[in-house]
Amino acid sequence: MPERGHRNIPGSLKQPLADFKVGVDNAIFSVDTERNRLLILLVKRQDEPFLGQRSLPGTLVRQGESLEDAAYRILAEKIRVENLYLEQLYTFGGPGRDPREDATSYGVRYLSVSYFALVRFAEAELIYQTTGDVAWYPIEDIPKLAFDHERILQYGYQRLRNKLEYSPIAFEVLPEVFTLNDLYQLYTTVLGENFSDYSNFRSRLLKLGFLCDTGIKVSRGAGRPASLYRFDSKAFAPLKDKPLVFI
Amino acid sequence: MPERGHRNIPGSLKQPLADFKVGVDNAIFSVDTERNRLLILLVKRQDEPFLGQRSLPGTLVRQGESLEDAAYRILAEKIRVENLYLEQLYTFGGPGRDPREDATSYGVRYLSVSYFALVRFAEAELIYQTTGDVAWYPIEDIPKLAFDHERILQYGYQRLRNKLEYSPIAFEVLPEVFTLNDLYQLYTTVLGENFSDYSNFRSRLLKLGFLCDTGIKVSRGAGRPASLYRFDSKAFAPLKDKPLVFI
DNA sequence: GACATTTTGGTAAAAATTACTATAATTAAG
DNA sequence: CTTAATTATAGTAATTTTTACCAAAATGTC
């Protein structure tokens, strides 16, 4: 507990510094384009505290490991995936956010650096230890989560909605090729029905010029077959810091 | 690489966890409306490492103290201010970012949670221990900084530019009452000359209805006197999640 | 008093958004 | 096989917003 007798750390004599373990928790989102559902990856905890309860996949940071490395490691333990979008979300570090703080008498604090990730549903292969270990949950149907992970999840959901408006993250969750309707459905399921009319959404995005028509047509049930498009990141580059490209 | 044989802390047997000290570093911005300069608060370090070099004001988190509390504490040590805008910026935590990690044989890591702050230049009173201890630096003229603080500063500067476009943070750095020209100058100094024509900027913002004319006129040198305006946060509330209000 | 300077209010042209219509290409039903 | 229903795509006219200016008002300066 007591922390003293050194030169370097200011304020250390009267006010002891906290010692931390640092965890990384991932809010991993995906979209099932077939069923039009926004999904979040949850695991069932194998350890105390909160044994058996659902949580975001997380891990504690190891010696010599960067935060991002830890985020990639825990993700790779739960899911096999080709492409992956990952960015830091927020850091939660108040005292008392982890029951292990009370359990040990050392007064170690547990801080969580959360990451926001997007994967393609069809590409992502879940890695089970036991069945039901890892699973996708639709965003409207999330069970009670361990720790403060509900808050992290909400934070990630908000980030997703914000970024859809000005950044091309939609193409990180959509399949490599997709119809314009797939794209539109993604936006409506995440952002709500009333953000734009389908026809206008189409022409706006096509005019921007970063969607290439592959020429391939797909027929899904009744109606005229739709063209499959591909996102051209080179053509998007000049729009990178333009605000509100997608809305 | 193989991962096995333990119950509580995953990976702890073969792969020891890192122990952390957590620091908080503040990127505190202000604007001198008289001289039209964007300013950042720097301190001269009183301790090793980097003794005597400039850095962002920072501190290590104490026992029982939240991250935000630590951010407020270090800010209050350097500056006396009425109003303050503060939000979390980013967390830097890679191994090797702090020389103290090598100095101790314990392998303690130093993680930095950075905060982004805005204060009003005229309200903010610097607190000196020795002269030149704490000082405002114009953003175009930043000396070499300790640690990875240049990166944190750049990150904060980017956040400032982004938020100016869709959030009313301008009114956190401007004085309580200000002319429309003050507001315009702030935007041009931060965002560059060519973001909008003055006349159009004026009419757009006035039409939005959250700037109230106080009726008071000020004359600054030649030219017709300008009205002093005040930001009405209640009138702004409905625009809170509308994108791109200010550009 | 003439003139430069700055604020303020405005307007016409251009551009973008919106609401809507029409047509094409397919499946499903009878 | 014909017709209807369905979905994709193209386009258009009305509306709104943005843009590039212009002119008048109110001050300081020479």
Coordinates of C-alpha atoms (C1' of nucleotides) in Angstrom, one line a residue:
Chain A
M1 CA 0.0 0.0 0.0
P2 CA 2.4 2.7 1.1
E3 CA 4.4 4.2 -1.7
R4 CA 7.4 6.4 -0.7
G5 CA 11.0 7.1 -0.5
H6 CA 11.8 8.0 -4.1
R7 CA 12.7 11.2 -5.9
N8 CA 11.0 11.0 -9.2
I9 CA 7.3 10.8 -8.7
P10 CA 5.8 14.1 -7.6
G11 CA 3.3 14.0 -4.8
S12 CA 4.2 10.5 -3.8
L13 CA 5.1 11.3 -0.2
K14 CA 1.8 12.4 1.2
Q15 CA -0.5 10.9 -1.4
P16 CA 0.4 7.4 -2.5
L17 CA 0.0 6.5 -6.1
A18 CA -2.4 3.9 -7.3
D19 CA -1.0 0.6 -8.9
F20 CA -2.9 -0.6 -11.9
K21 CA -3.6 -3.6 -13.9
V22 CA -4.7 -2.6 -17.4
G23 CA -7.4 -4.5 -19.2
V24 CA -8.5 -4.2 -22.8
D25 CA -12.1 -4.8 -23.7
N26 CA -13.4 -5.0 -27.3
A27 CA -16.8 -3.9 -28.6
I28 CA -16.9 -5.9 -31.7
F29 CA -19.7 -5.1 -34.1
S30 CA -20.9 -6.9 -37.2
V31 CA -24.0 -6.9 -39.4
D32 CA -25.9 -9.9 -40.7
T33 CA -27.0 -8.5 -44.1
E34 CA -29.3 -11.5 -44.7
R35 CA -31.4 -10.8 -41.6
N36 CA -30.7 -7.1 -41.3
R37 CA -29.4 -7.2 -37.7
L38 CA -26.7 -5.3 -36.0
L39 CA -24.7 -7.8 -33.9
I40 CA -22.2 -7.5 -31.0
L41 CA -19.8 -10.2 -29.9
L42 CA -20.2 -11.4 -26.3
V43 CA -18.4 -14.2 -24.4
K44 CA -19.3 -16.1 -21.4
R45 CA -16.8 -15.5 -18.6
Q46 CA -14.7 -18.5 -17.6
D47 CA -13.2 -16.8 -14.5
E48 CA -14.2 -14.9 -11.5
P49 CA -15.4 -12.3 -11.0
F50 CA -18.8 -12.6 -12.8
L51 CA -18.1 -16.2 -13.7
G52 CA -20.7 -17.5 -16.2
Q53 CA -22.0 -14.0 -17.0
R54 CA -21.7 -12.4 -20.4
S55 CA -19.1 -9.8 -21.1
L56 CA -17.3 -8.1 -23.9
P57 CA -14.2 -10.1 -24.9
G58 CA -11.4 -8.7 -22.8
T59 CA -7.9 -9.5 -21.4
L60 CA -5.3 -8.0 -19.2
V61 CA -2.3 -6.5 -20.8
R62 CA 0.9 -8.5 -20.6
Q63 CA 4.5 -7.4 -20.1
G64 CA 5.9 -6.0 -23.3
E65 CA 2.6 -5.9 -25.0
S66 CA 1.0 -2.7 -26.3
L67 CA -2.6 -1.9 -25.8
E68 CA -3.5 -2.5 -29.4
D69 CA -1.6 -5.8 -29.4
A70 CA -3.7 -6.9 -26.5
A71 CA -6.8 -5.9 -28.3
Y72 CA -5.8 -7.9 -31.4
R73 CA -4.8 -10.9 -29.2
I74 CA -8.1 -11.3 -27.4
L75 CA -9.9 -10.8 -30.7
A76 CA -7.9 -13.5 -32.4
E77 CA -8.7 -15.9 -29.5
K78 CA -12.4 -15.6 -30.1
I79 CA -12.7 -15.1 -33.8
R80 CA -10.9 -15.9 -37.1
V81 CA -11.2 -13.1 -39.6
E82 CA -9.5 -11.8 -42.6
N83 CA -10.1 -8.1 -42.5
L84 CA -10.6 -6.1 -39.3
Y85 CA -11.2 -2.6 -38.4
L86 CA -10.0 -1.6 -35.0
E87 CA -9.7 1.7 -33.1
Q88 CA -9.5 2.8 -29.5
L89 CA -12.8 3.8 -27.9
Y90 CA -12.5 5.1 -24.4
T91 CA -10.7 4.5 -21.1
F92 CA -12.7 3.7 -18.0
G93 CA -10.6 3.9 -14.9
G94 CA -12.5 5.1 -11.8
P95 CA -11.9 3.4 -8.5
G96 CA -14.4 0.6 -7.8
R97 CA -15.2 -0.4 -11.3
D98 CA -13.8 -4.0 -10.8
P99 CA -14.6 -6.2 -7.8
R100 CA -11.1 -7.6 -7.8
E101 CA -10.0 -4.2 -6.4
D102 CA -11.6 -5.1 -3.1
A103 CA -10.7 -8.8 -3.2
T104 CA -7.0 -8.1 -3.0
S105 CA -5.7 -6.2 0.0
Y106 CA -3.1 -4.5 -2.2
G107 CA -5.5 -1.9 -3.5
V108 CA -4.6 -2.6 -7.1
R109 CA -6.9 -0.7 -9.5
Y110 CA -8.3 -2.2 -12.7
L111 CA -8.4 0.1 -15.7
S112 CA -10.1 -0.7 -18.9
V113 CA -9.0 0.6 -22.3
S114 CA -11.8 -0.2 -24.7
Y115 CA -11.5 -0.8 -28.4
F116 CA -14.1 -0.6 -31.1
A117 CA -13.9 -3.2 -33.8
L118 CA -15.8 -4.1 -37.0
V119 CA -15.7 -7.4 -38.8
R120 CA -17.6 -9.0 -41.8
F121 CA -20.2 -11.4 -40.5
A122 CA -19.7 -14.0 -43.3
E123 CA -15.9 -13.9 -43.0
A124 CA -15.8 -14.1 -39.2
E125 CA -15.5 -17.6 -37.8
L126 CA -16.1 -17.9 -34.1
I127 CA -13.7 -20.0 -32.0
Y128 CA -15.5 -22.0 -29.3
Q129 CA -13.9 -23.5 -26.3
T130 CA -17.3 -24.8 -25.1
T131 CA -20.5 -24.3 -27.0
G132 CA -22.2 -21.0 -26.4
D133 CA -18.8 -19.7 -25.2
V134 CA -18.7 -17.0 -27.9
A135 CA -21.8 -15.7 -29.7
W136 CA -23.2 -12.9 -31.7
Y137 CA -26.1 -11.0 -30.0
P138 CA -28.5 -8.6 -31.8
I139 CA -28.1 -5.1 -30.3
E140 CA -31.8 -5.0 -29.2
D141 CA -31.4 -8.1 -27.2
I142 CA -28.3 -7.8 -24.9
P143 CA -28.3 -9.7 -21.6
K144 CA -26.9 -8.2 -18.4
L145 CA -23.2 -7.8 -18.8
A146 CA -20.3 -8.1 -16.4
F147 CA -18.4 -5.1 -15.1
D148 CA -19.3 -1.8 -16.6
H149 CA -19.5 -3.4 -20.1
E150 CA -23.0 -2.1 -20.8
R151 CA -21.6 1.4 -20.7
I152 CA -18.7 0.5 -22.9
L153 CA -21.1 -1.1 -25.3
Q154 CA -23.3 2.0 -25.4
Y155 CA -20.3 4.1 -26.0
G156 CA -19.3 1.9 -28.9
Y157 CA -22.7 1.9 -30.4
Q158 CA -22.7 5.7 -30.4
R159 CA -19.3 5.7 -32.1
L160 CA -20.7 3.4 -34.7
R161 CA -23.6 5.7 -35.4
N162 CA -21.4 8.8 -35.6
K163 CA -18.8 7.3 -37.8
L164 CA -21.4 6.0 -40.3
E165 CA -22.1 9.6 -41.2
Y166 CA -18.7 10.7 -42.2
S167 CA -16.4 7.7 -42.6
P168 CA -16.5 4.7 -44.9
I169 CA -16.7 2.1 -42.0
A170 CA -19.9 0.6 -43.6
F171 CA -17.6 -1.2 -46.0
E172 CA -15.8 -2.8 -43.1
V173 CA -18.9 -4.7 -42.1
L174 CA -20.5 -5.3 -45.5
P175 CA -19.2 -8.1 -47.6
E176 CA -16.6 -7.3 -50.2
V177 CA -19.3 -6.9 -52.8
F178 CA -22.8 -5.7 -51.9
T179 CA -25.9 -4.2 -53.5
L180 CA -26.9 -0.7 -52.9
N181 CA -29.9 -2.0 -51.0
D182 CA -27.5 -3.8 -48.7
L183 CA -25.8 -0.6 -48.0
Y184 CA -29.0 1.3 -47.5
Q185 CA -30.4 -1.4 -45.1
L186 CA -27.3 -1.2 -43.0
Y187 CA -27.7 2.5 -42.7
T188 CA -31.4 2.2 -41.8
T189 CA -30.9 -0.6 -39.2
V190 CA -28.2 1.4 -37.4
L191 CA -29.4 5.0 -37.9
G192 CA -33.1 4.5 -38.1
E193 CA -35.6 4.6 -40.9
N194 CA -35.9 8.3 -41.5
F195 CA -32.4 9.4 -42.4
S196 CA -32.9 9.5 -46.1
D197 CA -35.1 8.3 -49.0
Y198 CA -33.6 5.2 -50.7
S199 CA -33.6 6.7 -54.2
N200 CA -31.9 9.9 -53.1
F201 CA -29.4 7.9 -51.0
R202 CA -28.5 5.9 -54.1
S203 CA -27.9 8.8 -56.4
R204 CA -26.0 10.7 -53.9
L205 CA -23.5 7.9 -53.2
L206 CA -23.2 7.0 -56.8
K207 CA -22.4 10.5 -57.8
L208 CA -19.5 10.6 -55.3
G209 CA -17.8 8.0 -57.4
F210 CA -16.2 5.6 -55.0
L211 CA -18.6 2.8 -55.6
C212 CA -17.7 0.7 -58.6
D213 CA -20.3 -1.5 -60.3
T214 CA -18.8 -5.0 -60.8
G215 CA -21.4 -5.7 -63.5
I216 CA -22.5 -8.8 -61.7
K217 CA -26.2 -9.0 -61.0
V218 CA -27.9 -10.9 -58.1
S219 CA -31.5 -11.8 -57.8
R220 CA -32.9 -12.1 -54.3
G221 CA -36.5 -13.2 -54.5
A222 CA -38.8 -11.1 -56.6
G223 CA -37.9 -8.0 -58.5
R224 CA -35.3 -6.8 -60.9
P225 CA -31.8 -8.1 -60.2
A226 CA -29.4 -5.7 -58.4
S227 CA -25.9 -4.8 -59.3
L228 CA -23.1 -5.8 -57.0
Y229 CA -20.8 -2.9 -56.1
R230 CA -17.4 -2.7 -54.6
F231 CA -15.9 0.1 -52.4
D232 CA -13.0 1.8 -54.1
S233 CA -10.8 3.2 -51.3
K234 CA -8.5 5.0 -53.8
A235 CA -11.4 6.9 -55.2
F236 CA -12.6 7.7 -51.7
A237 CA -9.2 9.2 -50.6
P238 CA -9.9 12.8 -51.7
L239 CA -13.1 12.8 -49.7
K240 CA -11.3 11.6 -46.5
D241 CA -11.6 14.8 -44.5
K242 CA -14.7 16.1 -46.1
P243 CA -17.5 16.2 -43.5
L244 CA -20.7 14.2 -43.8
V245 CA -20.2 12.3 -47.0
F246 CA -22.8 9.6 -46.3
I247 CA -25.7 11.6 -45.0
Chain B
M1 CA 2.8 -19.2 -26.9
P2 CA 0.6 -22.1 -25.6
E3 CA -2.0 -20.9 -23.1
R4 CA -3.0 -23.3 -20.3
G5 CA -3.4 -24.6 -16.8
H6 CA -4.9 -21.8 -14.7
R7 CA -8.2 -20.7 -13.4
N8 CA -8.3 -17.0 -12.5
I9 CA -6.2 -14.8 -14.5
P10 CA -5.8 -15.9 -18.1
G11 CA -2.3 -16.1 -19.4
S12 CA -0.8 -15.2 -16.1
L13 CA 1.4 -18.3 -15.7
K14 CA 3.4 -18.3 -18.9
Q15 CA 2.8 -14.6 -19.8
P16 CA 3.1 -12.3 -16.8
L17 CA 0.9 -9.3 -16.7
A18 CA 2.3 -5.8 -16.8
D19 CA 2.0 -3.6 -13.8
F20 CA 1.1 0.0 -14.5
K21 CA 1.4 3.5 -13.1
V22 CA -1.2 5.6 -14.8
G23 CA -0.6 9.2 -15.7
V24 CA -3.0 11.9 -16.8
D25 CA -1.8 14.5 -19.3
N26 CA -3.8 17.6 -20.2
A27 CA -3.9 19.3 -23.6
I28 CA -5.2 22.7 -22.4
F29 CA -6.2 25.1 -25.2
S30 CA -7.1 28.7 -25.1
V31 CA -7.5 31.6 -27.6
D32 CA -6.2 35.1 -27.2
T33 CA -8.9 37.0 -29.0
E34 CA -7.0 40.3 -28.9
R35 CA -4.0 38.9 -30.8
N36 CA -5.8 36.1 -32.6
R37 CA -3.6 33.3 -31.4
L38 CA -4.4 29.7 -30.5
L39 CA -2.6 28.8 -27.3
I40 CA -1.6 25.7 -25.5
L41 CA -0.5 25.5 -21.8
L42 CA 2.9 24.0 -21.2
V43 CA 4.9 23.5 -17.9
K44 CA 8.6 23.2 -17.3
R45 CA 9.3 19.8 -15.7
Q46 CA 10.5 20.0 -12.1
D47 CA 11.5 16.3 -11.9
E48 CA 13.3 13.6 -13.8
P49 CA 12.9 12.4 -16.4
F50 CA 13.1 15.3 -18.9
L51 CA 13.9 17.7 -16.0
G52 CA 13.7 21.3 -17.3
Q53 CA 12.1 20.3 -20.5
R54 CA 8.6 21.5 -21.5
S55 CA 5.6 19.2 -21.3
L56 CA 1.9 19.1 -21.0
P57 CA 0.8 19.4 -17.4
G58 CA 0.4 15.9 -16.1
T59 CA 0.4 13.8 -13.0
L60 CA 0.2 10.3 -11.8
V61 CA -3.1 9.0 -10.6
R62 CA -3.4 8.5 -6.8
Q63 CA -5.1 5.9 -4.8
G64 CA -8.9 6.4 -4.7
E65 CA -8.7 9.0 -7.4
S66 CA -10.6 8.8 -10.7
L67 CA -8.9 9.7 -14.0
E68 CA -11.0 12.8 -14.4
D69 CA -10.3 13.8 -10.8
A70 CA -6.6 13.6 -11.5
A71 CA -7.1 15.7 -14.7
Y72 CA -8.9 18.4 -12.7
R73 CA -6.3 18.3 -9.9
I74 CA -3.3 18.9 -12.1
L75 CA -5.2 21.6 -14.0
A76 CA -6.1 23.3 -10.7
E77 CA -2.5 23.3 -9.7
K78 CA -1.4 25.2 -12.7
I79 CA -4.3 27.5 -13.5
R80 CA -7.2 29.3 -11.7
V81 CA -10.3 29.3 -13.8
E82 CA -14.1 29.7 -13.4
N83 CA -15.4 27.7 -16.3
L84 CA -13.7 24.7 -17.8
Y85 CA -14.4 22.3 -20.6
L86 CA -12.8 18.9 -20.2
E87 CA -13.1 15.6 -22.0
Q88 CA -11.0 12.5 -22.4
L89 CA -8.8 12.5 -25.5
Y90 CA -6.8 9.2 -26.0
T91 CA -4.8 6.7 -24.1
F92 CA -1.2 6.1 -24.9
G93 CA 0.2 2.9 -23.4
G94 CA 2.8 1.2 -25.5
P95 CA 5.8 -0.3 -23.8
G96 CA 8.8 2.1 -23.8
R97 CA 6.9 5.3 -23.9
D98 CA 8.4 6.5 -20.6
P99 CA 12.1 6.3 -19.6
R100 CA 11.2 5.4 -16.0
E101 CA 10.2 2.0 -17.3
D102 CA 13.8 1.1 -17.9
A103 CA 15.1 2.9 -14.8
T104 CA 13.3 0.5 -12.4
S105 CA 14.0 -3.1 -12.6
Y106 CA 10.5 -4.0 -11.8
G107 CA 9.3 -3.5 -15.3
V108 CA 6.5 -1.1 -14.3
R109 CA 4.8 0.4 -17.3
Y110 CA 3.7 4.0 -17.6
L111 CA 0.4 4.6 -19.3
S112 CA -1.0 8.0 -20.1
V113 CA -4.6 8.9 -20.3
S114 CA -4.8 12.3 -22.0
Y115 CA -7.5 14.9 -21.5
F116 CA -8.6 17.8 -23.8
A117 CA -9.4 21.0 -22.0
L118 CA -10.6 24.5 -23.0
V119 CA -10.4 27.6 -20.9
R120 CA -11.1 31.3 -21.4
F121 CA -7.9 33.2 -21.8
A122 CA -9.0 36.3 -19.9
E123 CA -10.4 34.3 -17.0
A124 CA -7.5 32.0 -16.7
E125 CA -4.9 33.0 -14.1
L126 CA -1.7 31.0 -14.2
I127 CA -0.2 29.7 -11.0
Y128 CA 3.6 30.0 -10.9
Q129 CA 6.0 28.2 -8.6
T130 CA 8.9 29.9 -10.3
T131 CA 8.7 32.3 -13.2
G132 CA 8.3 30.7 -16.5
D133 CA 7.1 27.6 -14.8
V134 CA 3.7 27.6 -16.5
A135 CA 3.1 29.5 -19.8
W136 CA 0.9 29.8 -22.8
Y137 CA 2.6 28.9 -26.1
P138 CA 1.1 29.8 -29.5
I139 CA 0.4 26.6 -31.5
E140 CA 2.8 27.5 -34.3
D141 CA 5.7 27.9 -31.9
I142 CA 5.9 24.8 -29.7
P143 CA 9.3 23.8 -28.3
K144 CA 10.4 20.2 -28.1
L145 CA 8.3 18.4 -25.6
A146 CA 9.0 15.6 -23.0
F147 CA 7.7 12.1 -23.5
D148 CA 5.3 11.6 -26.4
H149 CA 3.6 14.8 -25.6
E150 CA 4.0 16.2 -29.1
R151 CA 1.8 13.4 -30.4
I152 CA -0.8 14.0 -27.6
L153 CA -0.8 17.7 -28.6
Q154 CA -1.4 16.9 -32.2
Y155 CA -4.1 14.6 -31.3
G156 CA -5.7 17.3 -29.2
Y157 CA -5.4 19.9 -31.9
Q158 CA -7.1 17.6 -34.3
R159 CA -9.9 17.1 -31.8
L160 CA -10.3 20.8 -31.5
R161 CA -10.6 21.3 -35.2
N162 CA -13.1 18.5 -35.5
K163 CA -15.3 19.6 -32.7
L164 CA -15.4 23.2 -33.9
E165 CA -17.4 22.0 -36.8
Y166 CA -20.3 20.3 -35.0
S167 CA -20.2 21.3 -31.4
P168 CA -20.4 24.7 -29.6
I169 CA -17.0 24.5 -28.0
A170 CA -16.0 27.8 -29.5
F171 CA -18.0 29.4 -26.7
E172 CA -15.9 27.7 -24.1
V173 CA -12.8 29.6 -25.2
L174 CA -14.4 32.9 -26.2
P175 CA -15.3 35.4 -23.5
E176 CA -18.8 35.3 -22.1
V177 CA -19.8 38.1 -24.6
F178 CA -18.1 38.5 -28.0
T179 CA -18.6 40.0 -31.3
L180 CA -19.5 38.0 -34.4
N181 CA -16.1 38.9 -35.7
D182 CA -14.4 37.4 -32.6
L183 CA -16.2 34.2 -33.4
Y184 CA -15.3 34.3 -37.0
Q185 CA -11.6 35.0 -36.2
L186 CA -11.5 32.1 -33.9
Y187 CA -12.8 29.8 -36.6
T188 CA -10.3 31.2 -39.2
T189 CA -7.3 30.9 -36.9
V190 CA -8.1 27.3 -36.0
L191 CA -9.6 26.1 -39.3
G192 CA -7.8 28.3 -41.8
E193 CA -8.9 31.2 -43.9
N194 CA -10.9 29.5 -46.6
F195 CA -13.7 27.7 -44.6
S196 CA -16.3 30.3 -45.2
D197 CA -17.0 33.9 -46.2
Y198 CA -17.6 36.2 -43.2
S199 CA -20.9 37.6 -44.3
N200 CA -22.3 34.1 -44.9
F201 CA -20.9 32.8 -41.7
R202 CA -22.7 35.6 -39.9
S203 CA -26.1 35.1 -41.4
R204 CA -26.0 31.3 -41.1
L205 CA -25.2 31.4 -37.4
L206 CA -27.7 34.2 -36.7
K207 CA -30.4 32.3 -38.4
L208 CA -29.8 29.3 -36.1
G209 CA -31.0 31.4 -33.3
F210 CA -28.7 30.5 -30.4
L211 CA -26.8 33.7 -30.4
C212 CA -28.5 36.5 -28.5
D213 CA -27.7 40.1 -29.1
T214 CA -27.0 41.8 -25.8
G215 CA -27.6 45.2 -27.4
I216 CA -24.3 46.4 -26.1
K217 CA -22.0 47.9 -28.8
V218 CA -18.2 47.9 -28.8
S219 CA -15.9 50.0 -31.0
R220 CA -12.5 48.5 -31.6
G221 CA -10.5 51.1 -33.7
A222 CA -12.1 52.2 -36.9
G223 CA -15.3 51.1 -38.3
R224 CA -18.9 50.7 -37.2
P225 CA -19.3 49.4 -33.7
A226 CA -20.2 45.7 -33.3
S227 CA -22.9 44.1 -31.2
L228 CA -21.8 41.9 -28.4
Y229 CA -23.5 38.5 -28.5
R230 CA -24.0 35.7 -25.9
F231 CA -24.3 32.0 -26.5
D232 CA -27.7 30.7 -25.4
S233 CA -27.2 27.0 -24.6
K234 CA -30.9 26.4 -24.1
A235 CA -31.7 27.6 -27.6
F236 CA -28.9 25.4 -28.9
A237 CA -30.2 22.2 -27.2
P238 CA -32.4 21.0 -30.0
L239 CA -29.4 21.3 -32.4
K240 CA -27.3 19.1 -30.1
D241 CA -27.1 16.1 -32.3
K242 CA -27.6 17.7 -35.7
P243 CA -24.4 17.3 -37.7
L244 CA -22.3 20.3 -38.9
V245 CA -24.0 23.2 -37.4
F246 CA -21.1 25.6 -37.6
I247 CA -19.7 25.0 -41.1
Chain C
dG1 C1' -15.7 67.1 -44.5
dA2 C1' -13.7 63.4 -47.3
dC3 C1' -12.3 58.9 -46.7
dA4 C1' -10.9 54.4 -45.0
dT5 C1' -12.8 50.9 -42.2
dT6 C1' -15.8 47.7 -40.1
dT7 C1' -20.6 46.0 -39.2
dT8 C1' -24.8 44.9 -40.9
dG9 C1' -28.5 43.6 -44.0
dG10 C1' -29.5 42.0 -48.2
dT11 C1' -30.0 39.7 -53.2
dA12 C1' -29.4 37.0 -57.4
dA13 C1' -27.2 33.0 -59.3
dA14 C1' -25.7 28.5 -58.5
dA15 C1' -25.9 24.2 -56.3
dA16 C1' -27.8 20.7 -53.5
dT17 C1' -31.7 18.4 -51.5
dT18 C1' -36.1 16.6 -51.5
dA19 C1' -40.3 14.4 -52.9
dC20 C1' -41.9 12.1 -56.4
dT21 C1' -42.7 9.6 -61.1
dA22 C1' -41.6 6.4 -64.7
dT23 C1' -39.5 2.5 -66.6
dA24 C1' -36.9 -1.9 -66.6
dA25 C1' -36.1 -6.6 -65.2
dT26 C1' -37.2 -10.1 -62.7
dT27 C1' -40.3 -13.6 -59.8
dA28 C1' -44.9 -15.3 -58.4
dA29 C1' -49.6 -16.3 -59.3
dG30 C1' -53.3 -17.8 -62.1
Chain D
dC1 C1' -48.2 -18.0 -71.1
dT2 C1' -50.1 -13.9 -69.4
dT3 C1' -50.7 -10.8 -65.8
dA4 C1' -49.6 -9.0 -61.4
dA5 C1' -46.4 -8.0 -57.9
dT6 C1' -41.9 -6.7 -56.7
dT7 C1' -37.5 -4.6 -56.7
dA8 C1' -33.8 -1.8 -59.1
dT9 C1' -32.7 2.0 -61.6
dA10 C1' -33.1 6.6 -63.9
dG11 C1' -34.7 10.9 -63.9
dT12 C1' -37.2 15.4 -63.0
dA13 C1' -39.4 19.5 -61.1
dA14 C1' -40.0 22.1 -56.9
dT15 C1' -37.8 23.5 -53.0
dT16 C1' -34.2 24.8 -50.1
dT17 C1' -29.5 25.9 -49.1
dT18 C1' -25.2 27.7 -50.3
dT19 C1' -22.4 30.9 -52.5
dA20 C1' -20.5 35.1 -54.3
dC21 C1' -21.3 39.3 -54.1
dC22 C1' -23.3 44.3 -53.2
dA23 C1' -24.8 48.5 -50.6
dA24 C1' -25.9 51.0 -46.7
dA25 C1' -24.8 52.3 -41.8
dA26 C1' -21.8 53.9 -38.2
dT27 C1' -17.7 54.8 -36.6
dG28 C1' -12.4 56.6 -36.5
dT29 C1' -8.7 59.2 -39.1
dC30 C1' -6.6 62.7 -41.8

